[in-house]
PDB file of C-alpha atoms in Angstrom:
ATOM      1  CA  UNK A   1      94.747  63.012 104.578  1.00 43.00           C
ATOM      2  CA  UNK A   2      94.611  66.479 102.471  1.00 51.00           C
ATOM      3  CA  UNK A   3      96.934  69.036 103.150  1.00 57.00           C
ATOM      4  CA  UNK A   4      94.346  71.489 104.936  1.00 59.00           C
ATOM      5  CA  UNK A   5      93.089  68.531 107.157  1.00 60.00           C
ATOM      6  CA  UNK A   6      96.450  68.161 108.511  1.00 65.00           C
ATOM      7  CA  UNK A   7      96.839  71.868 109.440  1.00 77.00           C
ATOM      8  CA  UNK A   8      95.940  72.999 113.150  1.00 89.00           C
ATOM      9  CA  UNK A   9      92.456  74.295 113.338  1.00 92.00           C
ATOM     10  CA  UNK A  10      94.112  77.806 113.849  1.00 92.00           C
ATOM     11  CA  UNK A  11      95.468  77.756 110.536  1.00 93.00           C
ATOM     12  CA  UNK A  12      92.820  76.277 108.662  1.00 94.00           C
ATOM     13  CA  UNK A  13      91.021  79.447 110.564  1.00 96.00           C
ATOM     14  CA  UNK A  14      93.090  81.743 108.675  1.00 97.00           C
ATOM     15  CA  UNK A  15      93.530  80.627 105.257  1.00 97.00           C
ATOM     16  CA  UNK A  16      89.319  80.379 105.219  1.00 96.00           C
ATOM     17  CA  UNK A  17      89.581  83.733 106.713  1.00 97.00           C
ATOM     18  CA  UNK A  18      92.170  84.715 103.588  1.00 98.00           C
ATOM     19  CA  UNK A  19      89.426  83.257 101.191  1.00 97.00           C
ATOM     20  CA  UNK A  20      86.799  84.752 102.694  1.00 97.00           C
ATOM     21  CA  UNK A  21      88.417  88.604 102.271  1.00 98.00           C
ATOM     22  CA  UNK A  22      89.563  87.854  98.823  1.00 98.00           C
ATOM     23  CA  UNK A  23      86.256  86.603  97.521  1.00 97.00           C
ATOM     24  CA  UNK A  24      84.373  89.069  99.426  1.00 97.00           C
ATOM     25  CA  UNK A  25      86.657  91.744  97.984  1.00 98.00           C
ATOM     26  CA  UNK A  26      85.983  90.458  94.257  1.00 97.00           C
ATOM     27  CA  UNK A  27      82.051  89.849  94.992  1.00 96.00           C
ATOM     28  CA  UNK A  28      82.248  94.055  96.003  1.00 97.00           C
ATOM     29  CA  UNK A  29      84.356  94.841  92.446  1.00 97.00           C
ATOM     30  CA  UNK A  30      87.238  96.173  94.508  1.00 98.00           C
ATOM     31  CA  UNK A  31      89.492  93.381  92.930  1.00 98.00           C
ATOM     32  CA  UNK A  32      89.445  92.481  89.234  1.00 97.00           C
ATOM     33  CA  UNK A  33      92.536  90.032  87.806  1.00 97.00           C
ATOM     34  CA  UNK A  34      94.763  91.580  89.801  1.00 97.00           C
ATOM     35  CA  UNK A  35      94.840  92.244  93.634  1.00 98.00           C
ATOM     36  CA  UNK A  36      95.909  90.496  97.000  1.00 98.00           C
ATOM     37  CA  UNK A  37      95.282  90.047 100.767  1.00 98.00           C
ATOM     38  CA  UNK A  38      96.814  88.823 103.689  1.00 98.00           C
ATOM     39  CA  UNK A  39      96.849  88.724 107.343  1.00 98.00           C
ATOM     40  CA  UNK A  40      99.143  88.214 109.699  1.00 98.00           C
ATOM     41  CA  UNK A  41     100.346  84.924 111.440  1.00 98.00           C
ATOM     42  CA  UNK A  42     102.706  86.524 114.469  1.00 97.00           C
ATOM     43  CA  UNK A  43     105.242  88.887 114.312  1.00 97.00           C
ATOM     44  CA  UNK A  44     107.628  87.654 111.763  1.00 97.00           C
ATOM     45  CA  UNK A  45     105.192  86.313 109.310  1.00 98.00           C
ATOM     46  CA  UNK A  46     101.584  86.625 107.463  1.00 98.00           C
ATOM     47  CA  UNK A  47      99.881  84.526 105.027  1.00 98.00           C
ATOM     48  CA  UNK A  48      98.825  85.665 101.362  1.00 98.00           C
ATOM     49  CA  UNK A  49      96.030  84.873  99.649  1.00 98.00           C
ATOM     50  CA  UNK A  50      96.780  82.342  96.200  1.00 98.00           C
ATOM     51  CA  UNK A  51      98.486  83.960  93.829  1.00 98.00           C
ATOM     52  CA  UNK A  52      95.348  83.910  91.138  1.00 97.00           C
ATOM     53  CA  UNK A  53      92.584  85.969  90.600  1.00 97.00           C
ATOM     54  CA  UNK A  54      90.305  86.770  93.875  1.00 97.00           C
ATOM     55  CA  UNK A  55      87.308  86.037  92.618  1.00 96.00           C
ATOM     56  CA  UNK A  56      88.392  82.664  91.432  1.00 96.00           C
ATOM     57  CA  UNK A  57      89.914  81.290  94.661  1.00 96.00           C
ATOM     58  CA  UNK A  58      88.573  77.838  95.392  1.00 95.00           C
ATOM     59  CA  UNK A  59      88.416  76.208  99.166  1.00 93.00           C
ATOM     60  CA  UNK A  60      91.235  74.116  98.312  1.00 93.00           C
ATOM     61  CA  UNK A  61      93.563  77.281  97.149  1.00 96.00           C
ATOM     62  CA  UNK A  62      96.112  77.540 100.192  1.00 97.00           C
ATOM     63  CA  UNK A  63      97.676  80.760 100.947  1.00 98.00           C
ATOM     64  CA  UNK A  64     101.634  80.988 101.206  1.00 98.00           C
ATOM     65  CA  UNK A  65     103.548  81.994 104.663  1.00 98.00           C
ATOM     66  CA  UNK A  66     105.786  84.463 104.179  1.00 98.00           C
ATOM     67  CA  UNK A  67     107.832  86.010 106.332  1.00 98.00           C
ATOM     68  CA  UNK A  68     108.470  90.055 106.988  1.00 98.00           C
ATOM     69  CA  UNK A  69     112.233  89.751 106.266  1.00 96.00           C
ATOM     70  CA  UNK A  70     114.073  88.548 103.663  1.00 94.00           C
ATOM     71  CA  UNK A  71     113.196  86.919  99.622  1.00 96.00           C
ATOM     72  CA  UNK A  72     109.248  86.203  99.250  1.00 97.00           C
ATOM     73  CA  UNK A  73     108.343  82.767  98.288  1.00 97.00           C
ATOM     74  CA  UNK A  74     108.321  81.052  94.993  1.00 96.00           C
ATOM     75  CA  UNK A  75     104.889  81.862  93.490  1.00 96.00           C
ATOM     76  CA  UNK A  76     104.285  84.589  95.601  1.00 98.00           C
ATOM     77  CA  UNK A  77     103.452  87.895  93.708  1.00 97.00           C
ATOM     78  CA  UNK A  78     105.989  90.430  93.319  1.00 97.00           C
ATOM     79  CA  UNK A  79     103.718  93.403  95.112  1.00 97.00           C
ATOM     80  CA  UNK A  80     103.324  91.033  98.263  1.00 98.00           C
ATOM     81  CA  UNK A  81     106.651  93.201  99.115  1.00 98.00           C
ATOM     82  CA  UNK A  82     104.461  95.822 100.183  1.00 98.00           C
ATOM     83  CA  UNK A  83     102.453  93.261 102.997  1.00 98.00           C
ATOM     84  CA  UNK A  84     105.948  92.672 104.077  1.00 98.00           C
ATOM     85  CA  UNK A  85     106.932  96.290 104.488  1.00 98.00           C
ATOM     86  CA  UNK A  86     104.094  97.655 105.875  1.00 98.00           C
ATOM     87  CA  UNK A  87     103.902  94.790 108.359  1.00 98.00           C
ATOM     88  CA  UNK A  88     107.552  95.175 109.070  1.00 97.00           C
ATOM     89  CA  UNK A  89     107.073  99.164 110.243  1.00 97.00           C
ATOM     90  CA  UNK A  90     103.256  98.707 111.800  1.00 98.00           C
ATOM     91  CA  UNK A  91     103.774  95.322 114.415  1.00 97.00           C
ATOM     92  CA  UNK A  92      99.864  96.918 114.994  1.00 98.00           C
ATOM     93  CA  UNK A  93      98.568  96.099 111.730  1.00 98.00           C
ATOM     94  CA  UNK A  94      96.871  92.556 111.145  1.00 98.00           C
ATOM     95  CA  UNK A  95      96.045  92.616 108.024  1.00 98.00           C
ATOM     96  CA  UNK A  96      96.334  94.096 104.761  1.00 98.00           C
ATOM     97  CA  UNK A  97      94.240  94.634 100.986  1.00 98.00           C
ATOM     98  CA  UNK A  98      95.928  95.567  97.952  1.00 98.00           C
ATOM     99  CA  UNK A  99      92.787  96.577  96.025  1.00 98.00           C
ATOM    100  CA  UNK A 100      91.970  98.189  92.399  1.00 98.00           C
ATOM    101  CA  UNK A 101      88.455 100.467  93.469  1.00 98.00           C
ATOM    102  CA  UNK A 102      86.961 101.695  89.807  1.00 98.00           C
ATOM    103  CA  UNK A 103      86.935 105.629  91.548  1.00 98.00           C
ATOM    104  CA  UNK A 104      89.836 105.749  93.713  1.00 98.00           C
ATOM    105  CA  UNK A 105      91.517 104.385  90.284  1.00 98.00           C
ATOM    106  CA  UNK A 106      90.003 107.420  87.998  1.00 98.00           C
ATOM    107  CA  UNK A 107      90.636 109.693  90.262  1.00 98.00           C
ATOM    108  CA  UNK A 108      94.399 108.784  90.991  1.00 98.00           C
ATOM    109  CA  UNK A 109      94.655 108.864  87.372  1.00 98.00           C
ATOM    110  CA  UNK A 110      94.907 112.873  87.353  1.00 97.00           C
ATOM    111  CA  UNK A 111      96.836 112.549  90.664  1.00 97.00           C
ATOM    112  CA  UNK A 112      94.102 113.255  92.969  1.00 98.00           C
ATOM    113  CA  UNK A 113      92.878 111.443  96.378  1.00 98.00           C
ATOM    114  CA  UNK A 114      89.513 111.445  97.634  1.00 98.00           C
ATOM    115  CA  UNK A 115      88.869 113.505 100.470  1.00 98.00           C
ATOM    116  CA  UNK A 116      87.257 113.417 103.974  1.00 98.00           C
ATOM    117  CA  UNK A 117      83.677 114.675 102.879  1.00 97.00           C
ATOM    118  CA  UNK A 118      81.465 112.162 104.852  1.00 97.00           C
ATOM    119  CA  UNK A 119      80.556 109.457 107.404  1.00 97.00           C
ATOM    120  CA  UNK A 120      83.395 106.874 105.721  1.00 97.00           C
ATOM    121  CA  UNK A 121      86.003 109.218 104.553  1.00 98.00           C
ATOM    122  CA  UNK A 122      86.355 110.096 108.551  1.00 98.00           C
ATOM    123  CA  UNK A 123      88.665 106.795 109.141  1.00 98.00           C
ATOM    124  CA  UNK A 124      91.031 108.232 106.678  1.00 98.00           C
ATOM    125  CA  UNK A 125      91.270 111.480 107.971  1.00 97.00           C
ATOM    126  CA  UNK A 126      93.447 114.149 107.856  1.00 96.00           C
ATOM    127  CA  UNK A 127      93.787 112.592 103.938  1.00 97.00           C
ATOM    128  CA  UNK A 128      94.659 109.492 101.719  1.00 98.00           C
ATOM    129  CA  UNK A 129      98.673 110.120 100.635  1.00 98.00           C
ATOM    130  CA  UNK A 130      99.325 109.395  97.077  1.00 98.00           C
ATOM    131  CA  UNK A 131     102.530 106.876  95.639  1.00 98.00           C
ATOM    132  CA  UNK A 132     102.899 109.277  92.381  1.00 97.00           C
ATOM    133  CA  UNK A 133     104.264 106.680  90.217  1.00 97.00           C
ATOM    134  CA  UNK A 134     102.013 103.888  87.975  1.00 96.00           C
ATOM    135  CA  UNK A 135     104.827 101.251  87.939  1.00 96.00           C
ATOM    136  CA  UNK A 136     104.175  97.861  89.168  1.00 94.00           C
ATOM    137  CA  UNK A 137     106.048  97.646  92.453  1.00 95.00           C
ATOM    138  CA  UNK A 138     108.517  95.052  91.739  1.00 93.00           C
ATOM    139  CA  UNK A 139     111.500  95.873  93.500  1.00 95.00           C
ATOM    140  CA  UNK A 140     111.929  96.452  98.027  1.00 96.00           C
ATOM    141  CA  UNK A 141     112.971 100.010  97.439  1.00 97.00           C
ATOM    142  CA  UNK A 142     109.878 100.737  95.520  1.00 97.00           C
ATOM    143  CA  UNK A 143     108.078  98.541  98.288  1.00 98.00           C
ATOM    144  CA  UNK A 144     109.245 100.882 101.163  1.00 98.00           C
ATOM    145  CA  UNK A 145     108.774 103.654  99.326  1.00 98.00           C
ATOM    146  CA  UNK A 146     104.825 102.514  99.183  1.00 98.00           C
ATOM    147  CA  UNK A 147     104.863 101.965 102.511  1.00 98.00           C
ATOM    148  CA  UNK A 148     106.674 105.109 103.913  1.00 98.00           C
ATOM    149  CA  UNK A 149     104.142 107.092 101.195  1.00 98.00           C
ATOM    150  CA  UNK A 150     101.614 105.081 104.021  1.00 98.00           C
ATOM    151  CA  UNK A 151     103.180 106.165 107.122  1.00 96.00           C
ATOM    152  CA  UNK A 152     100.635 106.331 109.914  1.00 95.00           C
ATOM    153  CA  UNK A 153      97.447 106.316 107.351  1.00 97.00           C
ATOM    154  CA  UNK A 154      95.071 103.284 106.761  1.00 98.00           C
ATOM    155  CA  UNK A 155      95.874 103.800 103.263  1.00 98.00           C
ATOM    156  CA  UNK A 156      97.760 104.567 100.444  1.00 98.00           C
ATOM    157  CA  UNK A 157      96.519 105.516  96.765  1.00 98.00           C
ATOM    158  CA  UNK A 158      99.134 104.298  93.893  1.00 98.00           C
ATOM    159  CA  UNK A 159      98.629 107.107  90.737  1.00 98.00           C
ATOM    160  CA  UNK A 160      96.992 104.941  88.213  1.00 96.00           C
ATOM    161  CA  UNK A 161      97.011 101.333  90.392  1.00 96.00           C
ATOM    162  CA  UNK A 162      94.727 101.010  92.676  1.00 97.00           C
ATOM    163  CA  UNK A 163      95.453 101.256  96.684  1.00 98.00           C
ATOM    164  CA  UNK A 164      96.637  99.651  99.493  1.00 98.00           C
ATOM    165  CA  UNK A 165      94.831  99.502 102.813  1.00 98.00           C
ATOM    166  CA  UNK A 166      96.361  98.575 106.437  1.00 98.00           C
ATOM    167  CA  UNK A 167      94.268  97.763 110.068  1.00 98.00           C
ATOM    168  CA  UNK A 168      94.137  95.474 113.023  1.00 98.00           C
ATOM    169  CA  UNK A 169      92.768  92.784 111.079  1.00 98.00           C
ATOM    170  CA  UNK A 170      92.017  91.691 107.646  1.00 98.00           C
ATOM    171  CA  UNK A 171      88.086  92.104 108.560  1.00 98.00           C
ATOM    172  CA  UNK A 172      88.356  95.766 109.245  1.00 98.00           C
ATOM    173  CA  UNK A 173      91.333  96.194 105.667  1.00 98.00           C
ATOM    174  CA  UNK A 174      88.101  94.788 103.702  1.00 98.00           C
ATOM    175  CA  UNK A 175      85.919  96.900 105.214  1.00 98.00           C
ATOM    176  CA  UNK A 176      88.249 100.154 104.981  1.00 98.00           C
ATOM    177  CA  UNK A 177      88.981  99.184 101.637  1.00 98.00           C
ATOM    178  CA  UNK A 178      84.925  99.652 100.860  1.00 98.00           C
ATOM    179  CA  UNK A 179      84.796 102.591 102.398  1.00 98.00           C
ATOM    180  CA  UNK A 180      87.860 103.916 100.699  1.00 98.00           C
ATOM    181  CA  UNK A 181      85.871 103.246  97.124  1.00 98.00           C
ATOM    182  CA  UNK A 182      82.502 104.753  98.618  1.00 98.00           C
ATOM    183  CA  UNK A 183      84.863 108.110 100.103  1.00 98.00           C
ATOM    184  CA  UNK A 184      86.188 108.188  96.251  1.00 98.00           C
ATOM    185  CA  UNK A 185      82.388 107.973  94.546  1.00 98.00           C
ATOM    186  CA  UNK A 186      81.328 110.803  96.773  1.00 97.00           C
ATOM    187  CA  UNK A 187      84.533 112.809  95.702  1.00 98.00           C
ATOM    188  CA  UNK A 188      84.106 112.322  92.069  1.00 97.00           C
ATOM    189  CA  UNK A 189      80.000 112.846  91.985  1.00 97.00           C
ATOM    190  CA  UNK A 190      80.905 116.313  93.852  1.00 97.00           C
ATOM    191  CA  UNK A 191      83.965 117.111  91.603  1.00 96.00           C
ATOM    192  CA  UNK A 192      81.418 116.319  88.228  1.00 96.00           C
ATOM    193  CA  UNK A 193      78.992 118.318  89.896  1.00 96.00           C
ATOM    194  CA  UNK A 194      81.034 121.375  90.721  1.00 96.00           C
ATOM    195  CA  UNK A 195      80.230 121.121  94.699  1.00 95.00           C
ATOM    196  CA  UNK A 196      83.444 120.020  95.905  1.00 93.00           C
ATOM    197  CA  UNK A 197      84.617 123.181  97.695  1.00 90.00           C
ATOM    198  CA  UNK A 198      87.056 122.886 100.656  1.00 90.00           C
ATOM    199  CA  UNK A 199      84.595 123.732 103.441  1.00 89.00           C
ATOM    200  CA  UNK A 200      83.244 120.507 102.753  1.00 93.00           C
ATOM    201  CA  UNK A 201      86.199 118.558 103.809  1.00 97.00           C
ATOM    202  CA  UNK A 202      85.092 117.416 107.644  1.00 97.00           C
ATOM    203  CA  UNK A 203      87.845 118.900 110.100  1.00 96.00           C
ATOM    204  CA  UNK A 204      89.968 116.594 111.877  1.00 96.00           C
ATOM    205  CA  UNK A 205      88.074 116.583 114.541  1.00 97.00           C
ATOM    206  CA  UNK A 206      84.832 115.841 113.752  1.00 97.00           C
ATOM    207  CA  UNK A 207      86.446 112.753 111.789  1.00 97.00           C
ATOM    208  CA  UNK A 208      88.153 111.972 114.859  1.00 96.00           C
ATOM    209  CA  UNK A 209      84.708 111.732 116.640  1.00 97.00           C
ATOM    210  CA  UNK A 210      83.183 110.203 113.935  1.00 97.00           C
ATOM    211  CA  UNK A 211      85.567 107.261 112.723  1.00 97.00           C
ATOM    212  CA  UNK A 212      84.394 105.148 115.285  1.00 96.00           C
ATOM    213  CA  UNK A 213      84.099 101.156 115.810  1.00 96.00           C
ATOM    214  CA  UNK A 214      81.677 101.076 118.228  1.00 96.00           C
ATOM    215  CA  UNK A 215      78.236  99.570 117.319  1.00 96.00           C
ATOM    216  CA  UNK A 216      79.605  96.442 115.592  1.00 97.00           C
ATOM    217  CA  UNK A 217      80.882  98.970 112.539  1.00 97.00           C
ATOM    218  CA  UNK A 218      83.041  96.783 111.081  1.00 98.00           C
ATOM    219  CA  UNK A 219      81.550  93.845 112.010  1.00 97.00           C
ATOM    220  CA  UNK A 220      78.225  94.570 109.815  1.00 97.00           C
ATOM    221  CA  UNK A 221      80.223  95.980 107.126  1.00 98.00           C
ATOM    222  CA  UNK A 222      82.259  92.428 106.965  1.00 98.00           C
ATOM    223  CA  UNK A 223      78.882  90.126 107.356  1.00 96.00           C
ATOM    224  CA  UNK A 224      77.559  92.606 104.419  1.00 97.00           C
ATOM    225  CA  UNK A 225      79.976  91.999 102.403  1.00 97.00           C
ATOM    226  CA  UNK A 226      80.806  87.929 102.922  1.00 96.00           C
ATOM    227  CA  UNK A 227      77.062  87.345 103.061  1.00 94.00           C
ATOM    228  CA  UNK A 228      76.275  84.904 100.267  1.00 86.00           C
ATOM    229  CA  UNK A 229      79.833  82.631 100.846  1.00 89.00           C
ATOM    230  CA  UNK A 230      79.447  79.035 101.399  1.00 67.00           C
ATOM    231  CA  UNK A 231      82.373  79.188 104.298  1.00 63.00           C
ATOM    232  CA  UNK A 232      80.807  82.391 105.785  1.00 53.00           C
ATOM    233  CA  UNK A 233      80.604  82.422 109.763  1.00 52.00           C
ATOM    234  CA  UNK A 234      79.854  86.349 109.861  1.00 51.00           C
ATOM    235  CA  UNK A 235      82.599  85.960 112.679  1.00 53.00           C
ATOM    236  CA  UNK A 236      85.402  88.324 113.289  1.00 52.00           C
ATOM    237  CA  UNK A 237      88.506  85.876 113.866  1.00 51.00           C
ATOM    238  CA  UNK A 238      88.569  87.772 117.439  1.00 47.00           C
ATOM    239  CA  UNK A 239      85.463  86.698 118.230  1.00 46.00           C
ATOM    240  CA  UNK A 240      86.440  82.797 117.458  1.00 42.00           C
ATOM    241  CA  UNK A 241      89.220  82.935 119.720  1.00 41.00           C
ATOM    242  CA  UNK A 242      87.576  84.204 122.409  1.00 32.00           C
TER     243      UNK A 242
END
């Protein structure tokens, strides 16, 4: 008996769930070589997605457990100290993307986040903090300082590395993540264009109102962008265990 076929069907839920985000993230070109996901098992642990490229993870590529305190796992990327501090502060959170988005990369480059200007910037509203330093985060006080950059955002651009997106589940990180890279195109088009004035930033408010979940939101945006996956459901892991 394989490995997988001994785990409880609630496990070998989530590591096809881990598979599913980090391909789907790949298929979107949010990932490249480098990026991670995870999702969280109960409130001292999560699992990670294989430590390989996204893309490239095969049905029989197990995630690792790790827990929210303490070393990370042989094998286990150095950045997955970021999952554990964000899921240390946020018990809320359910899952989490560290992502490299083409635009939100250029445009942290000269220091800049995208702004609230339309229907998918409104989930990251009042604005997307910035981690103002390109190193690799490879140490736990570089790790909190990532996730206290965070705070109570979905998201936090590194300068020069990509992002990292929290929510309630890993579903709804993938999706954010999207969004995140659509908020940035918009931001760039209208800086290269010369249109990007302040009074186009939406007011808190009207993001408030808009950065809804109702009408299956993140639901279609996941199915959108798992569709073509031999191990796609198009199910929410919610929906499974109810």
């Amino acid at each position: 008996m394989t490995q997988s076929a001994s785990m409880p069907a609630a496990r070998r839920a989530q590591q096809q769930l881990v598979r599913l985000a980090a391909r789907a993230l790949a298929r979107a070109h949010l990932v490249h070589a480098y990026g991670h996901c995870s999702t969280r098992l109960d409130e001292g642990h999560f699992l990670v997605c294989a430590a390989k490229p996204m893309g490239l993870i095969r049905d029989d590529d197990e995630g690792t457990v790790v827990s929210v305190e303490g070393d990370l796992p042989e094998g286990v990327l150095g950045e997955v100290r970021i999952h554990q501090q964000i899921y240390r502060r946020h018990p809320e959170v359910g899952g989490v993307v560290r992502s490299m988005p083409r635009d939100v990369m250029t445009l942290s480059a000269a220091g800049i986040t995208p702004a609230p200007r339309h229907g998918m910037g409104a989930y990251f509203s009042p604005s997307v903090p910035l981690w103002d330093d390109v190193q690799l985060i490879r140490s736990e006080q570089q790790a909190c300082g990532v996730a206290e950059a965070m705070g109570s955002s979905s998201a936090v651009v590194m300068r020069g590395n990509g992002a990292v997106v929290a929510a309630e589940s890993l579903e709804k990180a993938v999706a954010l993540t999207w969004y995140l890279e659509d908020m940035a195109r918009i931001e760039l088009q209208l800086r290269s264009a010369g249109l990007a004035a302040n009074d186009g930033i939406l007011s808190h408010q009207a993001a408030q109102q808009r950065a809804t979940s109702a009408g299956r939101i993140f639901e279609r945006m996941w199915e959108y962008l798992i569709a073509g996956d031999i191990q796609s459901t198009g199910a929410f892991m919610n929906e499974n265990d109810q």
